[in-house]
Coordinates of C-alpha atoms and ligand atoms in Angstrom, one line a residue:
Chain O
X1 CA -11.7 14.4 -44.9
X2 CA -12.1 11.4 -42.7
X3 CA -15.1 10.0 -41.1
X4 CA -16.1 10.1 -37.1
X5 CA -16.1 6.6 -35.3
X6 CA -17.3 6.0 -31.7
X7 CA -16.1 3.1 -30.1
X8 CA -17.3 1.5 -26.7
X9 CA -15.9 -0.7 -24.6
X10 CA -18.6 -3.7 -23.4
X11 CA -18.3 -6.5 -20.9
X12 CA -18.9 -9.8 -22.6
X13 CA -22.1 -10.3 -20.8
X14 CA -25.5 -11.0 -21.9
X15 CA -27.6 -7.7 -22.0
X16 CA -24.6 -5.7 -22.6
X17 CA -25.3 -4.8 -26.1
X18 CA -29.3 -4.5 -25.6
X19 CA -28.5 -1.8 -22.3
X20 CA -25.9 0.4 -25.0
X21 CA -28.2 0.4 -27.8
X22 CA -30.9 1.5 -25.6
X23 CA -28.9 4.3 -24.1
X24 CA -28.5 5.6 -27.9
X25 CA -32.2 5.2 -28.3
X26 CA -33.1 7.3 -25.6
X27 CA -30.7 10.2 -26.1
X28 CA -32.2 10.2 -30.0
X29 CA -29.1 9.1 -31.5
X30 CA -29.3 7.8 -35.1
X31 CA -27.2 5.0 -35.6
X32 CA -26.2 4.5 -39.1
X33 CA -23.5 1.7 -38.7
X34 CA -22.1 -0.7 -36.2
X35 CA -19.8 -3.6 -35.8
X36 CA -18.4 -5.5 -32.6
X37 CA -15.0 -7.0 -31.9
X38 CA -15.0 -9.1 -29.1
X39 CA -12.7 -11.4 -27.4
X40 CA -13.6 -13.8 -24.7
X41 CA -13.7 -11.2 -22.3
X42 CA -15.2 -8.0 -23.4
X43 CA -15.9 -6.5 -26.9
X44 CA -15.4 -2.9 -28.8
X45 CA -18.5 -1.8 -30.4
X46 CA -17.7 0.5 -33.0
X47 CA -20.2 2.8 -34.8
X48 CA -20.9 5.6 -37.1
X49 CA -23.8 7.6 -35.9
X50 CA -25.7 11.0 -36.5
X51 CA -25.1 13.2 -33.7
X52 CA -21.7 12.3 -32.0
X53 CA -21.5 14.8 -29.4
X54 CA -24.7 13.6 -28.0
X55 CA -23.8 10.0 -28.5
X56 CA -20.4 10.4 -26.4
X57 CA -22.2 12.1 -23.8
X58 CA -25.0 9.8 -23.1
X59 CA -22.4 7.2 -23.1
X60 CA -20.2 8.7 -20.8
X61 CA -22.8 9.7 -18.3
X62 CA -24.1 6.0 -18.4
X63 CA -20.5 5.2 -17.3
X64 CA -18.8 3.5 -20.7
X65 CA -15.6 4.1 -21.8
X66 CA -15.7 6.0 -25.2
X67 CA -13.1 6.7 -27.8
X68 CA -13.4 8.7 -30.8
X69 CA -11.3 7.7 -33.6
X70 CA -11.2 8.9 -37.9
X71 CA -11.9 5.8 -40.4
X72 CA -12.0 6.2 -44.4
X73 CA -15.5 5.2 -45.8
X74 CA -16.0 4.7 -49.2
X75 CA -19.3 3.4 -51.5
X76 CA -18.0 0.5 -53.4
X77 CA -18.6 0.5 -56.9
X78 CA -21.6 -1.4 -58.2
X79 CA -19.7 -3.9 -60.1
X80 CA -18.4 -7.4 -59.7
X81 CA -15.4 -7.3 -57.4
X82 CA -16.1 -3.6 -56.4
X83 CA -14.9 -4.3 -52.8
X84 CA -11.7 -6.4 -54.0
X85 CA -10.6 -3.7 -56.5
X86 CA -10.9 -1.0 -53.8
X87 CA -8.8 -3.4 -51.1
X88 CA -6.1 -4.3 -53.7
X89 CA -5.5 -0.6 -54.3
X90 CA -5.0 0.1 -50.4
X91 CA -2.5 -2.9 -50.7
X92 CA -0.7 -1.9 -53.2
X93 CA 0.4 1.3 -51.9
X94 CA 1.2 -0.5 -48.7
X95 CA -1.7 1.1 -46.6
X96 CA -2.1 -1.4 -44.1
X97 CA -6.3 -2.0 -43.0
X98 CA -6.9 -3.0 -39.5
X99 CA -10.2 -3.5 -39.9
X100 CA -12.9 -3.3 -41.8
X101 CA -17.0 -3.4 -42.1
X102 CA -19.9 -2.6 -44.6
X103 CA -22.9 -0.7 -43.9
X104 CA -25.8 0.2 -46.7
X105 CA -26.5 4.0 -47.6
X106 CA -30.2 4.7 -47.0
X107 CA -31.2 7.1 -49.7
X108 CA -29.6 5.2 -52.6
X109 CA -29.2 1.6 -51.1
X110 CA -25.3 1.1 -52.1
X111 CA -23.0 -0.3 -50.0
X112 CA -20.4 1.4 -48.1
X113 CA -17.1 0.0 -46.8
X114 CA -15.4 2.0 -43.5
X115 CA -11.7 0.9 -43.3
X116 CA -9.8 1.5 -40.3
X117 CA -6.2 2.3 -41.2
X118 CA -3.3 4.0 -39.9
X119 CA -3.4 7.4 -42.1
X120 CA -6.4 8.4 -43.5
X121 CA -5.3 11.3 -45.2
X122 CA -3.0 8.9 -47.2
X123 CA -5.6 6.4 -48.0
X124 CA -7.8 9.2 -49.4
X125 CA -5.8 10.6 -51.3
X126 CA -4.2 7.4 -53.1
X127 CA -8.1 6.0 -53.1
X128 CA -9.0 9.7 -55.0
X129 CA -6.1 9.0 -57.5
X130 CA -7.4 6.0 -58.4
X131 CA -11.1 7.3 -59.2
X132 CA -12.8 6.3 -55.7
X133 CA -14.7 8.7 -53.8
X134 CA -14.4 8.4 -50.2
X135 CA -17.9 9.6 -48.2
X136 CA -16.6 13.0 -46.9
X137 CA -19.4 14.5 -47.1
X138 CA -20.4 12.3 -44.0
X139 CA -18.3 14.4 -41.4
X140 CA -20.7 16.9 -41.7
X141 CA -23.2 15.9 -38.4
X142 CA -26.7 16.3 -40.6
X143 CA -25.4 15.3 -43.9
X144 CA -28.2 13.0 -45.4
X145 CA -27.0 9.8 -46.0
Chain C
X1 CA 27.1 16.1 10.1
X2 CA 27.4 17.0 14.0
X3 CA 29.0 14.1 16.2
X4 CA 26.6 11.0 17.1
X5 CA 25.2 11.4 20.5
X6 CA 23.5 8.3 22.7
X7 CA 21.1 8.7 25.3
X8 CA 22.6 5.1 26.8
X9 CA 25.8 4.8 25.1
X10 CA 26.8 1.7 26.9
X11 CA 23.7 0.1 25.3
X12 CA 23.1 1.4 22.0
X13 CA 26.8 0.9 21.3
X14 CA 27.3 -2.2 23.1
X15 CA 29.2 -5.4 21.4
X16 CA 27.2 -8.3 19.7
X17 CA 28.2 -10.7 22.5
X18 CA 27.9 -8.8 25.1
X19 CA 24.3 -7.7 23.8
X20 CA 23.6 -11.5 23.5
X21 CA 24.7 -12.2 26.6
X22 CA 22.4 -9.2 28.4
X23 CA 19.6 -10.6 26.1
X24 CA 19.6 -14.2 27.3
X25 CA 20.2 -13.4 31.0
X26 CA 17.1 -11.3 30.8
X27 CA 15.3 -13.7 28.5
X28 CA 15.4 -16.7 31.3
X29 CA 14.0 -14.4 34.2
X30 CA 11.1 -13.2 31.7
X31 CA 10.1 -16.8 30.9
X32 CA 9.9 -17.4 34.7
X33 CA 7.9 -14.4 35.1
X34 CA 5.0 -14.7 32.6
X35 CA 5.1 -18.3 33.6
X36 CA 4.3 -17.7 37.2
X37 CA 2.2 -14.8 36.6
X38 CA -0.1 -15.7 33.5
X39 CA -2.1 -18.8 33.7
X40 CA -2.9 -18.3 29.9
X41 CA 0.4 -18.4 28.5
X42 CA 2.0 -20.9 31.0
X43 CA -1.2 -23.4 29.9
X44 CA 0.4 -22.7 26.0
X45 CA 3.7 -23.6 27.2
X46 CA 2.4 -26.9 28.7
X47 CA 0.7 -27.5 25.7
X48 CA 4.3 -27.0 23.9
X49 CA 6.0 -29.4 26.4
X50 CA 8.4 -26.3 28.0
X51 CA 8.9 -25.1 30.9
X52 CA 11.2 -22.5 32.4
X53 CA 13.5 -24.7 33.0
X54 CA 14.3 -25.5 29.1
X55 CA 15.2 -21.8 28.6
X56 CA 18.9 -21.0 29.0
X57 CA 19.4 -18.3 26.5
X58 CA 18.0 -16.8 23.4
X59 CA 19.2 -20.1 21.9
X60 CA 16.1 -21.4 23.1
X61 CA 13.6 -18.9 22.1
X62 CA 12.2 -20.9 19.1
X63 CA 10.6 -23.4 21.9
X64 CA 8.2 -21.1 23.1
X65 CA 5.1 -20.5 22.0
X66 CA 3.8 -17.5 20.3
X67 CA 1.2 -14.7 21.5
X68 CA -1.1 -13.3 18.7
X69 CA -3.5 -10.5 18.3
X70 CA -6.4 -13.2 18.6
X71 CA -4.8 -14.2 22.2
X72 CA -5.1 -10.6 23.4
X73 CA -8.4 -10.2 22.3
X74 CA -9.4 -13.4 24.1
X75 CA -8.1 -12.4 27.1
X76 CA -9.1 -9.0 27.3
X77 CA -8.6 -6.9 29.6
X78 CA -6.8 -8.4 32.4
X79 CA -5.5 -11.9 31.1
X80 CA -2.5 -11.0 30.7
X81 CA -1.8 -9.0 33.6
X82 CA 1.5 -10.5 35.1
X83 CA 1.7 -8.4 38.3
X84 CA -0.6 -7.0 40.7
X85 CA -3.0 -4.4 40.2
X86 CA -1.6 -2.4 42.6
X87 CA 2.0 -2.3 40.9
X88 CA 0.6 -0.9 37.7
X89 CA 0.5 3.3 37.1
X90 CA -0.9 3.3 33.7
X91 CA -2.6 1.8 30.8
X92 CA -2.3 2.7 27.0
X93 CA -4.8 1.2 24.7
X94 CA -4.9 0.9 20.6
X95 CA -7.5 2.4 18.6
X96 CA -9.4 -1.0 18.3
X97 CA -10.3 -0.8 14.6
X98 CA -10.5 -4.5 14.0
X99 CA -13.0 -5.8 17.0
X100 CA -12.1 -5.4 20.8
X101 CA -9.1 -3.3 21.4
X102 CA -5.7 -4.1 23.4
X103 CA -5.2 -2.7 26.7
X104 CA -1.5 -2.8 27.9
X105 CA -0.6 -2.2 31.6
X106 CA 2.2 -0.4 32.4
X107 CA 4.6 -0.7 36.1
X108 CA 6.1 2.8 36.7
X109 CA 9.5 0.7 35.6
X110 CA 7.6 -0.5 32.4
X111 CA 6.9 3.5 31.8
X112 CA 10.8 4.1 32.5
X113 CA 12.1 2.0 30.0
X114 CA 9.7 3.0 27.4
X115 CA 10.4 6.6 27.9
X116 CA 13.8 5.9 28.0
X117 CA 13.8 4.4 24.2
X118 CA 11.8 7.5 23.2
X119 CA 15.0 9.3 24.5
X120 CA 17.2 7.1 22.3
X121 CA 14.8 8.0 19.6
X122 CA 15.3 12.1 20.0
X123 CA 19.1 11.9 20.9
X124 CA 19.4 9.9 17.5
X125 CA 17.9 12.8 15.8
X126 CA 20.4 15.4 17.3
X127 CA 18.7 16.1 20.6
X128 CA 20.1 17.7 23.6
X129 CA 18.2 20.0 26.4
X130 CA 18.7 23.1 24.0
X131 CA 16.3 21.9 21.9
X132 CA 12.2 22.5 21.9
X133 CA 10.2 19.2 21.0
X134 CA 6.6 20.0 19.7
X135 CA 4.9 16.9 20.8
X136 CA 1.8 16.9 18.2
X137 CA 1.1 13.1 18.7
X138 CA -2.3 12.6 20.4
X139 CA -1.8 12.4 23.9
X140 CA -4.3 9.8 26.1
X141 CA -4.8 6.1 25.4
X142 CA -2.6 6.3 22.3
X143 CA 0.5 6.0 22.8
X144 CA 2.1 8.7 20.2
X145 CA 2.0 11.4 22.9
X146 CA 2.6 10.2 26.3
X147 CA 5.9 8.1 24.8
X148 CA 7.1 11.1 22.9
X149 CA 6.3 13.5 26.0
X150 CA 8.1 11.1 28.1
X151 CA 11.1 10.7 25.9
X152 CA 11.3 14.6 25.4
X153 CA 11.3 15.0 29.2
X154 CA 14.1 12.3 29.9
X155 CA 16.3 14.4 27.4
X156 CA 15.8 17.7 29.1
X157 CA 14.1 19.3 25.8
X158 CA 11.6 22.0 26.4
X159 CA 8.5 19.8 25.9
X160 CA 5.6 21.2 24.1
X161 CA 3.0 19.0 24.9
X162 CA 0.4 19.9 22.0
X163 CA -1.4 17.0 21.5
X164 CA -2.8 16.3 17.7
X165 CA -4.8 18.7 15.8
X166 CA -5.7 22.4 16.2
X167 CA -3.3 23.6 13.4
X168 CA -3.5 27.2 14.3
X169 CA -2.5 26.7 17.9
X170 CA 0.4 24.3 16.4
X171 CA 1.9 26.9 14.3
X172 CA 1.6 29.7 16.6
X173 CA 3.4 27.8 19.3
X174 CA 6.2 26.6 16.9
X175 CA 7.3 29.9 15.7
X176 CA 6.5 31.6 19.0
X177 CA 8.4 29.0 21.0
X178 CA 10.9 28.3 18.3
X179 CA 10.3 24.7 18.4
X180 CA 13.3 22.8 16.7
X181 CA 12.1 18.9 16.9
X182 CA 8.4 17.9 16.0
X183 CA 7.0 14.5 16.9
X184 CA 3.5 13.6 14.9
X185 CA 2.3 11.5 12.1
X186 CA 3.9 11.7 8.8
X187 CA 0.4 12.7 7.2
X188 CA 0.0 15.6 10.1
X189 CA 3.5 16.8 9.4
X190 CA 2.5 17.0 5.7
X191 CA -0.5 18.7 6.5
X192 CA 1.8 21.0 8.5
X193 CA 4.1 21.8 6.1
X194 CA 1.1 23.1 3.4
X195 CA -0.4 25.0 6.2
X196 CA 3.0 26.8 7.1
X197 CA 2.9 27.5 3.0
X198 CA -0.5 29.0 3.0
X199 CA 0.2 31.6 5.7
X200 CA 3.0 32.7 3.8
X201 CA 5.9 31.0 5.3
X202 CA 8.9 29.9 3.9
X203 CA 11.0 26.5 5.1
X204 CA 13.7 28.6 6.4
X205 CA 11.1 31.0 8.9
X206 CA 10.7 27.7 11.1
X207 CA 13.5 26.6 13.6
X208 CA 12.7 23.0 12.9
X209 CA 15.8 20.6 12.3
X210 CA 14.1 17.2 12.7
X211 CA 10.9 15.6 12.9
X212 CA 9.9 12.1 14.3
X213 CA 7.4 10.4 12.3
X214 CA 5.3 7.0 12.8
X215 CA 2.3 5.3 13.7
X216 CA 1.5 4.8 10.0
X217 CA 3.0 4.0 6.9
X218 CA 4.5 6.5 4.8
X219 CA 6.9 6.4 1.8
X220 CA 10.6 7.7 0.7
X221 CA 8.7 10.3 -1.7
X222 CA 6.7 11.5 1.3
X223 CA 9.7 12.0 3.4
X224 CA 11.2 14.2 0.7
X225 CA 8.5 15.9 0.5
X226 CA 8.1 16.7 4.1
X227 CA 11.9 17.4 4.3
X228 CA 11.1 20.3 1.8
X229 CA 8.4 21.8 2.9
X230 CA 9.1 21.8 6.6
X231 CA 13.1 22.3 6.0
X232 CA 14.2 19.4 8.7
X233 CA 15.4 15.6 8.3
X234 CA 12.6 13.7 8.7
X235 CA 13.0 10.2 10.6
X236 CA 11.1 7.1 11.1
X237 CA 9.9 5.5 14.6
X238 CA 8.3 2.5 14.9
X239 CA 6.3 0.9 17.9
X240 CA 3.0 -0.9 19.0
X241 CA 1.2 -0.7 22.1
X242 CA 1.2 -4.5 22.7
X243 CA 5.6 -4.0 22.7
X244 CA 5.1 -0.7 24.7
X245 CA 4.3 2.3 22.2
X246 CA 6.7 4.5 20.0
X247 CA 10.6 3.6 20.7
X248 CA 10.7 0.0 20.0
X249 CA 12.9 1.0 17.1
X250 CA 13.9 4.2 15.9
X251 CA 15.7 6.0 12.9
X252 CA 19.3 7.5 13.3
X253 CA 20.9 10.3 11.2
X254 CA 22.1 7.5 8.5
X255 CA 18.3 7.5 7.6
X256 CA 18.8 3.9 6.6
X257 CA 16.5 1.4 8.5
X258 CA 15.4 1.7 12.6
X259 CA 17.3 0.5 15.2
X260 CA 15.4 -1.8 17.4
X261 CA 16.1 -1.1 21.2
X262 CA 16.8 -5.0 21.6
X263 CA 17.7 -4.8 24.9
X264 CA 14.3 -4.5 25.6
X265 CA 12.6 -6.0 22.8
X266 CA 14.5 -9.1 21.2
X267 CA 13.5 -9.4 17.4
X268 CA 12.6 -12.4 15.5
X269 CA 12.1 -12.8 11.8
X270 CA 9.7 -15.9 10.8
X271 CA 7.9 -17.3 8.0
X272 CA 4.0 -16.4 9.0
X273 CA 2.8 -19.7 7.1
X274 CA 5.5 -22.4 9.0
X275 CA 6.1 -20.2 11.9
X276 CA 10.2 -21.2 11.4
X277 CA 12.6 -18.8 12.6
X278 CA 14.5 -17.0 9.5
X279 CA 17.8 -16.1 9.3
X280 CA 18.8 -12.4 9.2
X281 CA 18.2 -10.8 6.3
X282 CA 15.5 -12.6 5.2
X283 CA 11.7 -11.0 4.9
X284 CA 9.1 -12.2 7.2
X285 CA 6.8 -11.5 9.9
X286 CA 8.4 -9.5 13.1
X287 CA 8.0 -11.2 16.1
X288 CA 9.1 -9.6 19.4
X289 CA 10.0 -10.6 22.9
X290 CA 9.6 -8.2 25.8
X291 CA 13.0 -8.7 27.8
X292 CA 12.2 -6.9 30.9
X293 CA 8.5 -5.3 30.9
X294 CA 6.7 -6.4 34.0
X295 CA 3.0 -5.7 33.9
X296 CA 2.2 -7.1 29.9
X297 CA 5.4 -9.3 29.4
X298 CA 4.5 -10.0 25.6
X299 CA 6.6 -13.0 24.7
X300 CA 7.1 -13.9 21.1
X301 CA 4.6 -11.6 20.1
X302 CA 3.3 -11.5 16.6
X303 CA 3.0 -8.3 15.3
X304 CA 1.7 -9.4 12.0
X305 CA 4.4 -6.5 10.1
X306 CA 6.6 -7.9 7.6
X307 CA 9.9 -6.9 7.6
X308 CA 13.8 -7.4 7.1
X309 CA 16.4 -7.3 10.2
X310 CA 20.1 -6.3 9.5
X311 CA 23.1 -6.6 11.6
X312 CA 25.3 -4.5 9.1
X313 CA 27.4 -1.7 10.9
X314 CA 25.7 1.5 10.8
X315 CA 27.7 4.6 10.1
X316 CA 25.8 6.3 13.4
X317 CA 28.0 4.1 15.9
X318 CA 25.1 2.0 17.3
X319 CA 25.5 -1.5 17.4
X320 CA 21.7 -1.9 17.6
X321 CA 20.1 -4.4 15.0
X322 CA 18.2 -2.7 12.3
X323 CA 14.7 -3.5 11.0
X324 CA 13.4 -2.1 7.3
X325 CA 10.4 -0.2 7.5
X326 CA 7.5 -2.8 7.3
X327 CA 6.5 -3.8 3.9
X328 CA 3.0 -5.0 4.6
X329 CA 0.9 -7.0 6.9
X330 CA 1.1 -10.8 7.0
X331 CA -2.4 -11.0 7.3
X332 CA -2.6 -9.9 3.5
X333 CA 0.3 -11.6 2.2
X334 CA 0.1 -14.5 -0.6
X335 CA 2.1 -17.0 -1.1
X336 CA 1.8 -17.5 -5.1
X337 CA 3.9 -20.1 -6.5
X338 CA 6.2 -19.8 -3.6
X339 CA 6.6 -15.8 -3.8
X340 CA 5.3 -13.8 -1.0
X341 CA 2.7 -11.6 -2.3
X342 CA 1.2 -8.5 -1.2
X343 CA -2.0 -6.8 -2.5
X344 CA -0.1 -2.8 -1.7
X345 CA 2.7 -3.9 -4.4
X346 CA 0.3 -4.8 -6.8
X347 CA -1.6 -1.3 -5.9
X348 CA 1.9 0.6 -6.1
X349 CA 2.2 -0.7 -9.5
X350 CA -1.4 0.4 -10.5
X351 CA -0.7 3.8 -9.4
X352 CA 2.3 3.7 -11.3
X353 CA 1.2 2.8 -14.7
X354 CA -1.5 5.2 -14.1
X355 CA -4.6 3.0 -13.4
X356 CA -7.0 3.2 -10.5
X357 CA -6.3 1.3 -7.5
X358 CA -9.2 -0.9 -7.7
X359 CA -8.5 -4.5 -8.4
X360 CA -9.4 -7.7 -7.8
X361 CA -7.0 -10.3 -7.0
X362 CA -8.1 -14.1 -7.7
X363 CA -5.7 -17.0 -7.1
X364 CA -6.2 -20.2 -7.7
X365 CA -4.6 -23.7 -8.2
X366 CA -5.0 -25.2 -11.7
X367 CA -3.1 -28.8 -12.2
X368 CA -1.0 -28.2 -9.5
X369 CA -0.1 -24.8 -10.3
X370 CA -0.9 -21.5 -8.9
X371 CA -2.4 -19.3 -11.0
X372 CA -3.1 -15.5 -10.4
X373 CA -5.4 -13.0 -12.4
X374 CA -6.0 -9.5 -11.4
X375 CA -8.4 -7.5 -12.4
X376 CA -8.4 -3.7 -13.1
X377 CA -10.6 -1.3 -14.3
X378 CA -9.8 0.2 -17.7
X379 CA -9.3 3.7 -18.2
X380 CA -10.0 5.9 -21.1
X381 CA -6.5 6.7 -21.7
X382 CA -5.9 2.9 -22.3
X383 CA -8.4 2.5 -24.2
X384 CA -9.0 3.0 -27.9
X385 CA -10.7 1.5 -30.6
X386 CA -9.0 -1.5 -31.5
X387 CA -8.6 -5.0 -29.3
X388 CA -4.7 -5.0 -30.2
X389 CA -4.2 -1.9 -27.8
X390 CA -6.4 -3.4 -24.9
X391 CA -4.7 -6.5 -25.0
X392 CA -1.2 -4.5 -25.5
X393 CA -2.2 -2.6 -22.1
X394 CA -2.7 -5.8 -20.6
X395 CA 0.5 -7.0 -21.6
X396 CA 2.4 -3.9 -20.4
X397 CA 0.6 -3.9 -17.2
X398 CA 1.4 -7.9 -16.5
X399 CA 5.1 -7.0 -17.1
X400 CA 5.3 -4.1 -14.8
X401 CA 3.5 -6.6 -11.9
X402 CA 6.0 -9.4 -13.0
X403 CA 8.8 -7.0 -12.5
X404 CA 7.9 -6.1 -8.9
X405 CA 6.4 -9.5 -7.8
X406 CA 8.7 -11.7 -9.8
X407 CA 5.8 -14.1 -11.1
X408 CA 3.9 -13.3 -14.0
X409 CA 0.4 -12.8 -13.7
X410 CA -2.9 -12.8 -15.9
X411 CA -4.0 -9.2 -16.3
X412 CA -7.7 -8.6 -17.5
X413 CA -8.8 -5.1 -17.8
X414 CA -12.7 -4.7 -17.5
X415 CA -15.3 -1.8 -17.6
X416 CA -14.9 0.6 -15.0
X417 CA -17.0 0.5 -11.8
X418 CA -17.5 -3.3 -12.7
X419 CA -15.0 -4.3 -9.6
X420 CA -17.2 -4.3 -6.6
X421 CA -16.8 -1.8 -4.2
X422 CA -17.9 -2.9 -0.5
X423 CA -18.5 -0.9 2.7
X424 CA -15.6 -0.1 4.2
X425 CA -12.3 -2.5 3.6
X426 CA -12.5 -3.4 -0.1
X427 CA -12.5 -6.9 -0.8
X428 CA -8.9 -7.1 -2.9
X429 CA -8.5 -10.9 -2.6
X430 CA -10.1 -14.1 -3.9
X431 CA -7.9 -17.1 -2.7
X432 CA -10.0 -19.8 -4.4
X433 CA -7.4 -22.4 -3.2
X434 CA -8.7 -22.0 0.4
X435 CA -11.4 -23.9 -0.6
X436 CA -9.8 -27.2 -1.3
X437 CA -8.2 -27.7 1.9
Ligands
LIG501 ZN1 22.0 4.2 12.9

């Protein structure tokens, strides 16, 4: 099962990131991972949080545009070329990666990577067939990372 | 379809040559009248170096100076009064939403010709002395009620002088007195339709057959809705207090543009910037000259309404020139890369494409080329987690706007509530080119 990701539209202005993270902090949302895609005019902040409902509500109340989508997350094998291996498995099966970003798990300090693909289910089963586990347990809102 | 009937067939079906001769004859007299009696306009003519002796017919109209709304404000209240006040029997006035109101004076002759125009409009929608005409425009200073009331009398309809508002009473009289023609604003007509439905009436329960709706902009879609909800044919009427009131032009059974009562109100279309007269069929600002009004004779009055005229033959048999429904106001018009652009056109596209009508238009000139940037607030429907989706939405919107305007804009989708909303009228246009003049 895929992981929920929250995306927020932000103006490309000084202070807009600060404002946004403050709103999440005030709402008591625990941010696990984030990345920002930006153009000259706007940015899209994507994040994996603990407390999706709370986060969406706080952001929408503050007037932000919010989108919830699904992404595939995997723990990267602890070996040289670990990430390359995952990427090439996906590529060889024709899975197109729209974007990707990495984060660390808190408990065991392992590197995890988020992949945005068209079909999460297909990507996950391809990875599973190749012996790579996806972080499906992250779906449960309160699952420890 | 019933046989067309005219209130003044000799005028309404006159040959174009005869009409032009009639207009010329009246214009010569009118120019002499305003020159002799309105010192302000006489001074304008003198500044242009033109005298009544230079005006031999409508071919000389272009030599005369324009009158603008600013002139009327400047000369408020009596500067354009062209007869002794003792000869006037009435005033009407605009609502005066922008600055000082306009007060228009009427002699009995002026009231008569105005009411004749409204009578032509009522007969053009099939009105006869058998009809019951419910006038639900406001009465008083506003021209809507008095104009249609007078026209209704002239046709010989039983006139219900309802004035606006009091929907309960409107419906009671409509039903009990069996009103067959309704005159009001299109928004009130739509409201009456809804109110009838709420009270359990079906469209066929009323005796209405036609409606004459004007005094505010309305769309073809509104026309269809009103026609359906009231079970009638809905007709447009156009007018302005400065020229007389409703009935300057009116729609006939063809519902294909409004016939201008050009024996009284001579129309021209000009380029609002160069003030050049444009040929028939071209889009520009509508200008009227009152050919035989006595008290308040506007000559080349700039209406600010953008529209198109046509002499194409009309199936109703009237030869009176037709105007299209005004497409916007020249005050708002922008000329970008030589193309006339109205903010209202952009607004229409936004609504069609599912955006809120909050936008900012920015025009500038870079390397001698005009640039058009449109800022629009993004909605959740168009937003996803990818940059690609947002830029695709921008491209799609730019494409739709290009189809409407004929020029390519740069569309910028911005966060909600970031486009400033000012008190009252929204500031929608920033024309930076003006700074360089
Ligand atoms: Zn016609």
